[in-house]
CSV table of C-alpha atoms and ligand atoms in Angstrom, one decimal:
chain,number,residue,atom,x,y,z
K,159,MET,CA,29.6,-7.4,2.7
K,160,ASP,CA,29.6,-11.3,3.3
K,161,VAL,CA,26.9,-13.2,2.4
K,162,GLN,CA,25.7,-15.3,5.1
K,163,LEU,CA,22.8,-18.2,5.0
K,164,LEU,CA,20.4,-18.3,7.2
K,165,THR,CA,21.1,-20.3,10.9
K,166,GLU,CA,18.4,-23.1,11.0
K,167,HIS,CA,16.9,-21.3,13.8
K,168,GLU,CA,16.3,-18.3,11.8
K,169,ASN,CA,15.0,-20.8,9.4
K,170,ALA,CA,12.5,-22.1,12.3
K,171,GLN,CA,11.5,-18.4,12.5
K,172,LEU,CA,10.7,-17.1,9.3
K,173,GLY,CA,7.3,-15.4,9.0
K,174,THR,CA,6.9,-15.5,13.1
K,175,ARG,CA,7.1,-11.8,14.4
K,176,GLN,CA,10.4,-11.2,16.6
K,177,PRO,CA,9.7,-8.4,18.9
K,178,LEU,CA,12.4,-5.6,19.3
K,179,PRO,CA,15.2,-6.7,22.4
K,180,GLU,CA,15.2,-4.5,25.1
K,181,ALA,CA,18.4,-2.9,23.9
K,182,TYR,CA,17.0,-0.8,21.1
K,183,LEU,CA,14.6,1.2,23.5
K,184,GLY,CA,15.3,4.2,25.0
K,185,LEU,CA,18.3,5.6,22.8
K,186,SER,CA,18.6,9.1,22.7
K,187,ASP,CA,17.6,10.6,19.0
K,188,GLU,CA,21.3,11.7,18.0
K,189,GLU,CA,22.7,7.9,19.1
K,190,MET,CA,20.0,6.2,17.3
K,191,ASP,CA,20.9,8.4,14.4
K,192,ALA,CA,24.1,8.4,14.2
K,193,ARG,CA,24.1,4.5,14.5
K,194,LEU,CA,21.5,4.1,11.5
K,195,GLY,CA,24.2,5.8,9.5
K,196,ALA,CA,27.0,3.5,10.3
K,197,ALA,CA,24.9,0.6,10.3
K,198,ARG,CA,23.5,2.1,6.7
K,199,ALA,CA,27.2,2.7,5.7
K,200,ALA,CA,28.5,-0.6,7.0
K,201,LEU,CA,25.9,-2.6,4.7
K,202,GLY,CA,26.9,-1.2,1.5
K,203,ASP,CA,25.0,-2.1,-1.8
K,204,ALA,CA,23.8,-5.6,0.1
K,205,VAL,CA,21.2,-3.9,1.7
K,206,VAL,CA,17.9,-2.0,-0.6
K,207,ILE,CA,16.0,0.2,2.2
K,208,LEU,CA,13.1,0.9,0.7
K,209,GLY,CA,10.1,3.6,2.0
K,210,HIS,CA,7.1,4.5,1.6
K,211,HIS,CA,5.8,8.3,2.2
K,212,TYR,CA,3.7,7.7,4.8
K,213,GLN,CA,6.9,6.6,7.0
K,214,ARG,CA,7.8,8.8,9.7
K,215,ASP,CA,10.7,11.4,8.9
K,216,GLU,CA,13.1,9.8,11.7
K,217,VAL,CA,12.5,6.5,9.3
K,218,ILE,CA,12.3,7.6,5.6
K,219,ARG,CA,15.7,9.7,5.8
K,220,PHE,CA,17.2,6.0,5.9
K,221,ALA,CA,15.3,5.6,2.5
K,222,ASP,CA,17.2,4.9,-0.9
K,223,PHE,CA,14.1,5.1,-2.7
K,224,THR,CA,10.8,6.3,-1.8
K,225,GLY,CA,7.7,6.2,-3.4
K,226,ASP,CA,4.1,5.0,-3.7
K,227,SER,CA,2.9,1.7,-4.0
K,228,LEU,CA,3.5,1.1,-7.6
K,229,ARG,CA,7.2,3.0,-7.8
K,230,LEU,CA,8.7,0.5,-4.6
K,231,SER,CA,7.2,-2.8,-6.7
K,232,ARG,CA,9.2,-1.3,-9.5
K,233,GLN,CA,12.5,-1.5,-7.4
K,234,ALA,CA,12.0,-4.0,-5.8
K,235,ALA,CA,11.3,-6.1,-9.2
K,236,THR,CA,14.6,-3.8,-10.3
K,237,ARG,CA,17.2,-4.5,-7.0
K,238,ALA,CA,18.5,-7.6,-7.9
K,239,ASP,CA,21.9,-6.8,-6.9
K,240,ALA,CA,20.9,-6.1,-3.1
K,241,ARG,CA,20.9,-9.3,-1.1
K,242,TYR,CA,18.5,-7.9,1.3
K,243,ILE,CA,15.4,-5.7,0.5
K,244,VAL,CA,14.3,-3.9,3.9
K,245,PHE,CA,10.9,-2.7,3.6
K,246,CYS,CA,9.7,0.1,5.5
K,247,GLY,CA,5.9,0.1,5.1
K,248,VAL,CA,3.6,-2.6,5.6
K,249,GLN,CA,2.7,-6.1,5.7
K,250,PHE,CA,1.4,-6.5,1.8
K,251,MET,CA,4.1,-3.8,0.6
K,252,ALA,CA,7.0,-6.7,2.1
K,253,GLU,CA,5.0,-9.4,0.7
K,254,SER,CA,4.9,-8.2,-3.1
K,255,ALA,CA,8.4,-7.0,-3.0
K,256,ASP,CA,9.0,-10.5,-2.0
K,257,VAL,CA,6.8,-12.1,-4.5
K,258,LEU,CA,8.9,-10.2,-7.5
K,259,ALA,CA,12.3,-10.3,-5.5
K,260,ALA,CA,15.2,-12.5,-7.3
K,261,PRO,CA,15.6,-15.6,-6.6
K,262,GLY,CA,18.0,-15.3,-3.2
K,263,GLN,CA,17.2,-12.3,-2.2
K,264,GLN,CA,15.3,-11.7,1.5
K,265,VAL,CA,13.2,-9.1,2.2
K,266,ILE,CA,12.5,-7.7,5.5
K,267,LEU,CA,10.0,-5.4,7.1
K,268,PRO,CA,11.5,-4.3,10.1
K,269,ASP,CA,7.9,-4.7,12.1
K,270,LEU,CA,6.4,-8.3,10.7
K,271,ALA,CA,2.8,-6.8,12.6
K,272,ALA,CA,2.9,-3.8,10.4
K,273,GLY,CA,-0.1,-4.9,8.3
K,274,CYS,CA,-2.9,-3.2,6.7
K,275,SER,CA,-6.8,-3.3,8.1
K,276,MET,CA,-8.0,-2.8,4.3
K,277,ALA,CA,-6.3,-5.7,3.2
K,278,ASP,CA,-7.2,-7.7,5.9
K,279,MET,CA,-10.6,-6.8,4.7
K,280,ALA,CA,-10.5,-9.7,2.1
K,281,THR,CA,-9.4,-13.1,3.2
K,282,ILE,CA,-8.9,-15.9,1.0
K,283,ASP,CA,-12.0,-17.8,2.1
K,284,GLN,CA,-14.4,-15.2,1.3
K,285,LEU,CA,-12.9,-14.6,-2.0
K,286,GLU,CA,-13.4,-18.6,-2.2
K,287,THR,CA,-16.8,-18.5,-0.9
K,288,CYS,CA,-18.0,-15.2,-3.3
K,289,TRP,CA,-16.6,-16.9,-6.3
K,290,ASP,CA,-18.4,-20.5,-6.0
K,291,GLU,CA,-21.5,-17.9,-5.2
K,292,LEU,CA,-21.4,-16.5,-7.8
K,293,GLU,CA,-20.7,-19.3,-10.5
K,294,ALA,CA,-23.6,-20.9,-8.0
K,295,ALA,CA,-26.2,-17.6,-9.0
K,296,GLY,CA,-24.9,-18.0,-12.9
K,297,VAL,CA,-22.7,-14.7,-13.3
K,298,ALA,CA,-20.2,-16.3,-15.5
K,299,GLY,CA,-17.1,-14.0,-17.0
K,300,VAL,CA,-16.0,-12.0,-14.0
K,301,LEU,CA,-12.7,-11.0,-14.1
K,302,PRO,CA,-11.0,-10.0,-10.3
K,303,VAL,CA,-8.5,-6.9,-9.7
K,304,THR,CA,-7.3,-6.8,-6.4
K,305,TYR,CA,-5.1,-3.6,-5.0
K,306,ILE,CA,-2.1,-4.5,-3.9
K,307,ASN,CA,-3.6,-3.3,-0.6
K,308,SER,CA,-4.0,-7.3,-0.3
K,309,ALA,CA,-2.8,-10.7,1.3
K,310,ALA,CA,-0.6,-12.6,-1.4
K,311,ALA,CA,-3.1,-15.4,-1.1
K,312,ILE,CA,-6.1,-12.9,-3.0
K,313,LYS,CA,-2.9,-11.5,-5.3
K,314,ALA,CA,-2.1,-15.2,-6.5
K,315,PHE,CA,-6.1,-16.3,-6.7
K,316,CYS,CA,-6.6,-13.3,-9.5
K,317,GLY,CA,-3.4,-14.1,-10.9
K,318,GLU,CA,-4.7,-18.0,-11.0
K,319,HIS,CA,-8.3,-16.4,-12.3
K,320,GLY,CA,-7.2,-14.6,-15.0
K,321,GLY,CA,-7.1,-11.1,-13.1
K,322,ALA,CA,-4.4,-8.5,-11.8
K,323,VAL,CA,-3.4,-6.5,-9.3
K,324,CYS,CA,-3.3,-2.6,-9.5
K,325,THR,CA,-2.3,0.0,-7.5
K,326,SER,CA,-3.8,3.8,-6.9
K,327,SER,CA,-1.8,4.9,-9.7
K,328,ASN,CA,-2.6,2.1,-12.2
K,329,ALA,CA,-5.9,1.5,-10.9
K,330,ALA,CA,-7.8,2.7,-14.5
K,331,ALA,CA,-5.3,1.3,-16.8
K,332,VAL,CA,-6.0,-2.1,-15.5
K,333,LEU,CA,-9.3,-2.0,-15.1
K,334,ALA,CA,-9.9,-0.9,-19.0
K,335,TRP,CA,-6.9,-3.6,-19.5
K,336,GLY,CA,-10.0,-6.1,-17.8
K,337,TRP,CA,-12.7,-4.6,-19.2
K,338,ARG,CA,-10.8,-5.7,-22.5
K,339,ARG,CA,-11.3,-9.4,-21.3
K,340,ALA,CA,-14.3,-9.7,-19.1
K,341,ALA,CA,-17.8,-8.2,-19.2
K,342,THR,CA,-17.8,-7.9,-15.5
K,343,LEU,CA,-14.8,-6.9,-12.7
K,344,LEU,CA,-14.7,-7.9,-9.4
K,345,MET,CA,-12.7,-5.5,-7.4
K,346,LEU,CA,-10.9,-6.3,-4.0
K,347,PRO,CA,-10.7,-5.5,-1.3
K,348,ASP,CA,-11.1,-1.2,-2.1
K,349,GLN,CA,-14.6,0.0,-2.5
K,350,HIS,CA,-14.1,3.5,-2.8
K,351,LEU,CA,-10.8,3.4,-5.1
K,352,GLY,CA,-12.8,0.9,-7.5
K,353,ARG,CA,-15.8,3.1,-7.5
K,354,ASN,CA,-13.8,6.8,-7.9
K,355,THR,CA,-11.5,5.2,-10.8
K,356,ALA,CA,-14.5,3.7,-12.3
K,357,CYS,CA,-16.7,6.6,-12.3
K,358,ALA,CA,-13.8,9.0,-13.6
K,359,MET,CA,-13.8,6.2,-16.4
K,360,GLY,CA,-17.7,7.0,-17.5
K,361,VAL,CA,-19.3,3.8,-15.5
K,362,PRO,CA,-22.3,5.0,-14.4
K,363,LEU,CA,-22.9,4.5,-10.2
K,364,ASP,CA,-26.1,2.3,-11.1
K,365,GLU,CA,-23.9,-0.4,-12.9
K,366,MET,CA,-21.4,-1.3,-9.5
K,367,VAL,CA,-22.5,-3.5,-7.0
K,368,VAL,CA,-21.1,-3.5,-3.3
K,369,TRP,CA,-20.3,-7.4,-2.2
K,370,ASP,CA,-20.5,-7.6,1.1
K,371,PRO,CA,-19.1,-10.8,2.3
K,372,ASP,CA,-21.0,-11.1,5.5
K,373,GLU,CA,-24.3,-11.6,3.6
K,374,PRO,CA,-25.0,-14.5,1.3
K,375,LEU,CA,-24.8,-13.5,-2.2
K,376,GLY,CA,-22.5,-10.8,-0.6
K,377,GLY,CA,-26.0,-9.1,-0.2
K,378,LEU,CA,-27.2,-9.1,-3.3
K,379,THR,CA,-29.9,-10.8,-6.1
K,380,PRO,CA,-28.6,-12.5,-9.3
K,381,ASP,CA,-29.9,-10.3,-11.2
K,382,ALA,CA,-28.3,-7.0,-9.5
K,383,LEU,CA,-25.2,-9.2,-10.3
K,384,ALA,CA,-25.7,-10.1,-13.6
K,385,ARG,CA,-26.7,-6.1,-14.8
K,386,ALA,CA,-23.3,-5.0,-13.1
K,387,ARG,CA,-19.9,-4.0,-14.7
K,388,LEU,CA,-18.2,-3.7,-11.2
K,389,ILE,CA,-18.8,-5.6,-8.4
K,390,LEU,CA,-16.8,-4.2,-5.5
K,391,TRP,CA,-15.9,-6.1,-2.7
K,392,LYS,CA,-17.7,-3.9,0.5
K,393,GLY,CA,-13.6,-2.6,2.1
K,394,HIS,CA,-12.4,0.5,3.0
K,395,CYS,CA,-9.4,2.4,4.5
K,396,SER,CA,-10.3,3.9,7.8
K,397,VAL,CA,-7.6,6.4,7.9
K,398,HIS,CA,-9.1,8.1,4.8
K,399,GLU,CA,-12.6,7.5,5.0
K,400,ARG,CA,-12.0,10.4,8.1
K,401,PHE,CA,-12.1,12.8,5.7
K,402,THR,CA,-15.7,14.6,4.8
K,403,VAL,CA,-17.0,16.7,2.6
K,404,ALA,CA,-17.6,18.7,5.3
K,405,GLN,CA,-13.8,19.5,5.9
K,406,ILE,CA,-13.4,20.5,1.9
K,407,ASP,CA,-16.2,23.3,2.5
K,408,ARG,CA,-14.3,24.9,5.1
K,409,PHE,CA,-11.0,24.9,3.2
K,410,ARG,CA,-12.8,26.2,0.6
K,411,ALA,CA,-14.5,29.4,2.5
K,412,ALA,CA,-11.0,30.1,4.5
K,413,HIS,CA,-9.0,30.0,1.3
K,414,PRO,CA,-11.4,30.6,-1.8
K,415,ASP,CA,-8.1,29.9,-4.7
K,416,GLY,CA,-6.7,26.7,-3.1
K,417,ARG,CA,-7.4,23.8,-3.7
K,418,VAL,CA,-7.9,20.1,-2.6
K,419,ILE,CA,-6.6,17.1,-3.8
K,420,VAL,CA,-7.1,13.5,-1.9
K,421,HIS,CA,-6.1,9.9,-2.5
K,422,PRO,CA,-8.5,7.8,-4.3
K,423,GLU,CA,-9.3,5.4,-1.1
K,424,CYS,CA,-11.8,8.6,0.5
K,425,THR,CA,-14.7,8.3,0.1
K,426,PHE,CA,-16.9,8.7,-3.7
K,427,ASP,CA,-18.3,12.4,-2.1
K,428,VAL,CA,-14.5,13.6,-1.1
K,429,VAL,CA,-13.8,12.9,-4.2
K,430,GLN,CA,-16.4,14.7,-6.0
K,431,ALA,CA,-15.5,17.2,-4.0
K,432,ALA,CA,-12.2,17.7,-4.3
K,433,ASP,CA,-10.4,19.3,-7.5
K,434,GLU,CA,-7.6,16.3,-8.2
K,435,THR,CA,-7.3,12.8,-6.8
K,436,GLY,CA,-3.8,10.7,-7.1
K,437,SER,CA,-1.6,8.4,-5.6
K,438,THR,CA,0.7,9.4,-2.6
K,439,GLU,CA,3.4,10.2,-5.3
K,440,ARG,CA,1.2,11.8,-7.6
K,441,ILE,CA,0.0,14.6,-4.4
K,442,VAL,CA,3.6,15.4,-3.8
K,443,GLN,CA,4.1,15.2,-7.4
K,444,ARG,CA,1.5,17.6,-7.9
K,445,VAL,CA,1.9,19.6,-4.9
K,446,THR,CA,5.7,20.8,-5.6
K,447,GLU,CA,5.3,21.0,-8.9
K,448,SER,CA,2.2,23.8,-8.4
K,449,PRO,CA,2.9,27.2,-9.2
K,450,ALA,CA,4.7,29.5,-6.1
K,451,GLY,CA,1.8,30.7,-3.7
K,452,SER,CA,-0.5,27.7,-3.8
K,453,VAL,CA,-2.3,27.1,-1.0
K,454,TRP,CA,-3.5,22.9,-0.9
K,455,ALA,CA,-5.9,21.1,1.5
K,456,VAL,CA,-4.4,17.6,1.3
K,457,GLY,CA,-6.4,14.5,2.1
K,458,THR,CA,-4.0,11.4,3.1
K,459,GLU,CA,-1.6,10.2,5.7
K,460,ILE,CA,-0.4,12.8,8.0
K,461,HIS,CA,3.1,12.4,7.8
K,462,LEU,CA,3.3,12.4,4.2
K,463,VAL,CA,1.5,15.6,4.4
K,464,SER,CA,3.6,17.3,7.5
K,465,ARG,CA,6.6,16.9,5.3
K,466,LEU,CA,5.2,17.8,2.4
K,467,ALA,CA,4.4,21.1,4.0
K,468,ARG,CA,8.1,21.6,5.7
K,469,GLN,CA,9.6,20.6,1.9
K,470,VAL,CA,7.1,23.2,0.0
K,471,ALA,CA,7.4,26.0,2.5
K,472,PRO,CA,7.5,28.7,2.2
K,473,GLU,CA,6.6,29.1,-1.6
K,474,ARG,CA,3.5,27.2,-1.3
K,475,THR,CA,1.4,26.1,1.6
K,476,VAL,CA,-0.3,22.9,2.3
K,477,VAL,CA,-2.2,22.0,5.2
K,478,THR,CA,-3.9,18.7,6.3
K,479,LEU,CA,-7.7,18.3,5.1
K,480,ASP,CA,-8.4,16.7,9.0
K,481,PRO,CA,-7.6,19.5,11.4
K,482,PHE,CA,-6.6,16.0,13.9
K,483,GLY,CA,-4.4,14.3,11.0
K,484,CYS,CA,-4.9,11.3,10.3
K,485,LEU,CA,-2.3,8.8,11.3
K,486,CYS,CA,-1.8,5.3,9.8
K,487,SER,CA,-0.8,3.6,13.2
K,488,THR,CA,-0.1,0.4,11.4
K,489,MET,CA,2.9,2.5,9.1
K,490,PHE,CA,3.7,4.0,12.5
K,491,ARG,CA,4.7,1.0,13.7
K,492,VAL,CA,8.0,0.8,12.0
K,493,SER,CA,10.3,3.0,14.0
K,494,PRO,CA,13.8,3.8,13.7
K,495,ASN,CA,14.3,1.7,16.4
K,496,HIS,CA,13.3,-1.3,14.5
K,497,LEU,CA,15.1,-0.3,11.6
K,498,LEU,CA,18.6,-0.2,13.6
K,499,TRP,CA,18.1,-3.1,15.4
K,500,VAL,CA,17.0,-5.0,12.0
K,501,LEU,CA,20.0,-3.7,10.4
K,502,GLU,CA,23.1,-3.6,12.5
K,503,SER,CA,21.8,-7.3,13.1
K,504,LEU,CA,22.3,-8.1,9.4
K,505,ILE,CA,25.9,-6.8,9.6
K,506,GLU,CA,26.2,-9.9,12.7
K,507,GLY,CA,24.5,-12.0,10.0
K,508,ARG,CA,21.2,-12.5,11.5
K,509,VAL,CA,17.9,-11.9,10.4
K,510,HIS,CA,15.3,-10.6,11.6
K,511,ASN,CA,11.4,-10.4,10.7
K,512,ARG,CA,11.6,-11.8,7.2
K,513,VAL,CA,8.8,-11.6,4.5
K,514,VAL,CA,8.4,-14.9,3.4
K,515,VAL,CA,5.6,-15.8,0.9
K,516,PRO,CA,4.8,-19.6,0.5
K,517,GLU,CA,6.5,-21.1,-3.3
K,518,GLY,CA,2.5,-22.2,-4.4
K,519,ARG,CA,1.6,-18.9,-3.7
K,520,LYS,CA,4.3,-17.0,-5.4
K,521,ARG,CA,4.3,-18.7,-8.3
K,522,TRP,CA,0.5,-17.1,-9.1
K,523,ALA,CA,0.8,-13.6,-6.7
K,524,ARG,CA,3.3,-13.2,-9.0
K,525,VAL,CA,1.7,-13.9,-12.8
K,526,ALA,CA,-0.7,-11.2,-11.4
K,527,LEU,CA,1.7,-8.6,-10.6
K,528,ASP,CA,3.7,-8.8,-13.2
K,529,ARG,CA,0.5,-8.5,-15.4
K,530,MET,CA,0.3,-5.2,-13.3
K,531,LEU,CA,3.7,-4.4,-14.4
K,532,GLU,CA,3.5,-4.9,-18.4
K,533,ILE,CA,-0.2,-2.8,-18.1
K,534,THR,CA,1.5,0.0,-16.8
O,599,13P,P1,-0.3,4.2,-2.5
O,599,13P,O1,0.2,3.3,-3.4
O,599,13P,O2,-0.8,5.7,-3.5
O,599,13P,O3,1.4,4.8,-2.1
O,599,13P,O4,-0.7,3.6,-1.5
O,599,13P,C1,-0.8,3.0,-1.1
O,599,13P,C2,-1.7,3.2,0.2
O,599,13P,O5,-2.0,2.1,1.3
O,599,13P,C3,-2.3,4.2,0.6
O,599,13P,O6,-3.0,4.0,1.5
O,600,SF4,FE1,-3.9,0.3,5.1
O,600,SF4,FE2,-5.1,2.5,4.9
O,600,SF4,FE3,-2.5,2.5,6.6
O,600,SF4,FE4,-3.1,2.6,3.5
O,600,SF4,S1,-3.3,4.3,5.1
O,600,SF4,S2,-1.4,0.9,4.5
O,600,SF4,S3,-4.5,1.3,3.1
O,600,SF4,S4,-4.7,1.1,7.1
């Protein structure tokens, strides 16, 4: 496919959400599938489609690569051959891809409204205030580490202040790296991932404190901060917070030999009550590689769980830990209609819903992401 340059109009629209045109509404499943297949084939190597495990079946079947945040970041960093990276995931993933992509590559998020409510729980203004307050309180030598589920500005701050990014699959390695450099780490924005990971590394709970960005000095005393090895940002994932210990108890009563695996964004009590914890990629791997006859309860987003259940049946049984299923509504925003629209537009030389991290931010965000990729 020939490489097209952006028009002046398209340049002006960068970062602005462009809504799905009406012509892409109300298509039958058959038409959608046929057109998606044709568009994918026509674009060839000019495009790589990355799909996170939480995407719907109708979308993920067109992904060239699927995976967790770490796996997809690595793909984004190494697919310099593709002119366009179409990221079927959420904003922070597409932003990370834009930071890691080669010069000239363009990253497209089919619906720019696909954000992450956890990432929104830490803003750069709040982080700068936190940093100033820590300094004023005499809490010195803190190293910031951010979960990849955060805005590019937060990643850039971490890069500029000697810190790094982590994902759910390498958080322990990144925290260990951080503690070799500083006595105290500030972990944003997911308190559960931070607490669960540090606890598994042997850090006592009373050496962790929670920083509330809505309170002066995070709602903490200078003494408590001075004793802390880990300052956890008060953020969480509302999808994963819905899993409970009572659900695990009910599953165990019904399946005494069953196993429970949950994502580390679940609360501390849920992770403690589960048999295993891991990133989405690890969950898929553990269940897929388990012996025939295994019965699993899985605590993560429902699209992954339902797909996994179908893929491993009938040899293995997979049920969702939450009987009502936990849906990530922002992941769900990327519809096959959006994917079709952005692909067919690329064939016509038009780029919609491109994600662009501003150059100033990109530099330090890249430092933080590169540190992560070097650590693991
Ligand atoms: P993974 O990196 O494990 O895929 O997690 C991403 C995420 O947003 C989980 O809610
Ligand atoms: Fe964000 Fe939670 Fe959705 Fe993951 S599941 S993308 S953390 S809102």
